[in-house]
Coordinates of C-alpha atoms in Angstrom, one line a residue:
S4 CA 119.7 132.1 93.3
L5 CA 117.1 130.3 95.3
F6 CA 119.2 129.7 98.4
T7 CA 120.4 133.3 98.7
L8 CA 117.0 134.9 98.1
P9 CA 115.9 135.1 101.8
S10 CA 119.1 137.0 102.6
S11 CA 117.7 140.2 101.3
F12 CA 114.4 140.3 103.3
L13 CA 115.0 138.0 106.3
P14 CA 116.7 140.6 108.6
L15 CA 113.9 143.1 108.2
Y16 CA 111.2 140.5 108.6
N17 CA 112.8 139.1 111.7
L18 CA 113.1 142.5 113.3
D19 CA 109.4 142.9 112.8
R20 CA 109.0 139.6 114.7
D21 CA 111.4 140.9 117.5
I22 CA 114.0 138.4 116.6
N23 CA 117.6 139.4 117.5
L24 CA 119.9 140.2 114.6
T25 CA 122.5 137.7 115.9
I26 CA 119.9 134.9 115.6
T27 CA 119.1 136.1 112.1
G28 CA 122.8 136.2 111.2
T29 CA 123.1 132.6 112.5
I30 CA 120.2 131.5 110.4
L31 CA 121.7 133.2 107.3
A32 CA 125.2 131.8 108.0
A33 CA 123.8 128.2 107.9
V34 CA 123.9 128.3 104.1
P35 CA 127.5 129.0 103.5
L36 CA 128.6 126.8 106.3
C37 CA 126.7 123.8 104.9
Y38 CA 127.8 124.7 101.4
V39 CA 131.4 124.4 102.4
I40 CA 130.9 121.2 104.3
V41 CA 128.8 119.5 101.6
C42 CA 131.0 120.2 98.6
P43 CA 133.4 117.3 99.2
V44 CA 130.4 115.0 99.9
A45 CA 128.9 116.1 96.6
A46 CA 132.1 115.2 94.8
W47 CA 131.9 111.8 96.4
L48 CA 128.3 111.4 95.3
L49 CA 129.1 112.4 91.8
N50 CA 131.6 109.5 91.6
K51 CA 128.9 107.0 92.6
Y52 CA 125.8 108.4 90.8
S53 CA 124.9 110.2 87.6
S54 CA 125.9 113.9 87.7
R55 CA 122.7 114.9 85.8
K56 CA 120.5 113.0 88.3
I57 CA 122.4 114.6 91.2
L58 CA 122.0 118.1 89.7
L59 CA 118.3 117.7 89.1
A60 CA 117.6 116.2 92.5
S61 CA 119.5 119.0 94.3
L62 CA 117.8 121.7 92.2
G63 CA 114.5 120.1 93.1
L64 CA 115.5 120.0 96.8
I65 CA 116.4 123.6 97.0
S66 CA 113.3 124.6 95.0
C67 CA 110.9 122.7 97.3
V68 CA 112.6 124.0 100.4
T69 CA 112.5 127.6 99.2
V70 CA 108.7 127.2 98.6
V71 CA 108.3 125.8 102.1
F72 CA 110.5 128.7 103.4
S73 CA 108.0 131.1 102.0
L74 CA 105.4 129.7 104.3
M75 CA 107.4 130.4 107.5
G76 CA 105.4 133.6 108.1
Y77 CA 102.5 131.5 109.1
I78 CA 104.3 130.1 112.2
S79 CA 103.3 132.4 115.0
N80 CA 105.6 131.0 117.7
N81 CA 109.1 132.6 117.4
L82 CA 110.9 129.6 118.8
W83 CA 109.4 127.2 116.2
Y84 CA 109.9 129.8 113.5
I85 CA 113.6 130.0 114.3
I86 CA 114.0 126.3 114.4
A87 CA 112.1 125.8 111.1
T88 CA 114.0 128.5 109.3
T89 CA 117.3 127.3 110.5
I90 CA 116.6 123.7 109.4
L91 CA 115.4 125.0 106.0
R92 CA 118.4 127.2 105.5
I93 CA 120.7 124.1 106.3
V94 CA 118.9 122.1 103.7
Q95 CA 119.2 125.0 101.2
G96 CA 122.9 125.1 101.9
I97 CA 123.3 121.4 101.4
G98 CA 121.3 121.6 98.1
G99 CA 123.2 124.6 96.9
G100 CA 126.6 123.0 97.5
I101 CA 125.6 120.0 95.6
V102 CA 124.1 122.1 92.7
D103 CA 127.4 124.0 92.4
V104 CA 129.6 120.9 92.3
A105 CA 127.2 119.0 90.0
A106 CA 126.9 122.0 87.6
F107 CA 130.6 121.9 87.0
A108 CA 130.6 118.2 86.7
V109 CA 127.9 118.3 84.1
T110 CA 129.7 121.1 82.3
G111 CA 132.9 119.0 82.1
V112 CA 131.0 116.0 80.7
M113 CA 129.0 117.9 78.1
F114 CA 131.8 120.2 76.9
P115 CA 135.2 118.5 77.4
E116 CA 136.8 120.2 74.5
N117 CA 136.0 123.7 75.7
L118 CA 136.2 123.1 79.5
A119 CA 137.9 126.5 80.3
L120 CA 135.3 128.5 78.4
T121 CA 132.3 126.7 79.6
T122 CA 133.5 126.7 83.2
A123 CA 134.0 130.5 82.9
I124 CA 130.4 130.8 81.6
V125 CA 129.0 128.7 84.4
E126 CA 130.9 130.5 87.1
S127 CA 129.9 133.9 85.7
S128 CA 126.2 132.8 85.6
L129 CA 126.4 131.6 89.2
N130 CA 128.0 134.9 90.3
V131 CA 125.3 136.9 88.5
A132 CA 122.6 134.8 90.0
I133 CA 124.0 135.3 93.5
A134 CA 124.3 139.1 93.0

């Protein structure tokens, strides 16, 4: 999954930059925190706008932010690096929360007769992607 990808290498990379593991943990914790906060907002958005458009926009958002996140190594100042990575992780969490809710909404619209089966498939796919 795009928004969990940095979790595997960021602690080691930040140690090389002499960044405290507590700060690294805070940067990484931004994603699940924003994820939880944004899910109800995503449900509200889905009532106002097309679920497919919301899904595509949020996938585009986390894809672009992940590409920008890959450029963070070029920031030499640790303070600006910490600020930038935290902001990017917040945006990844927002996009990820919206993707999750929108994926289930699209699934319900496309497969209303097999909702239980398709929901199980989507959930399994999300869990495999996160692992």
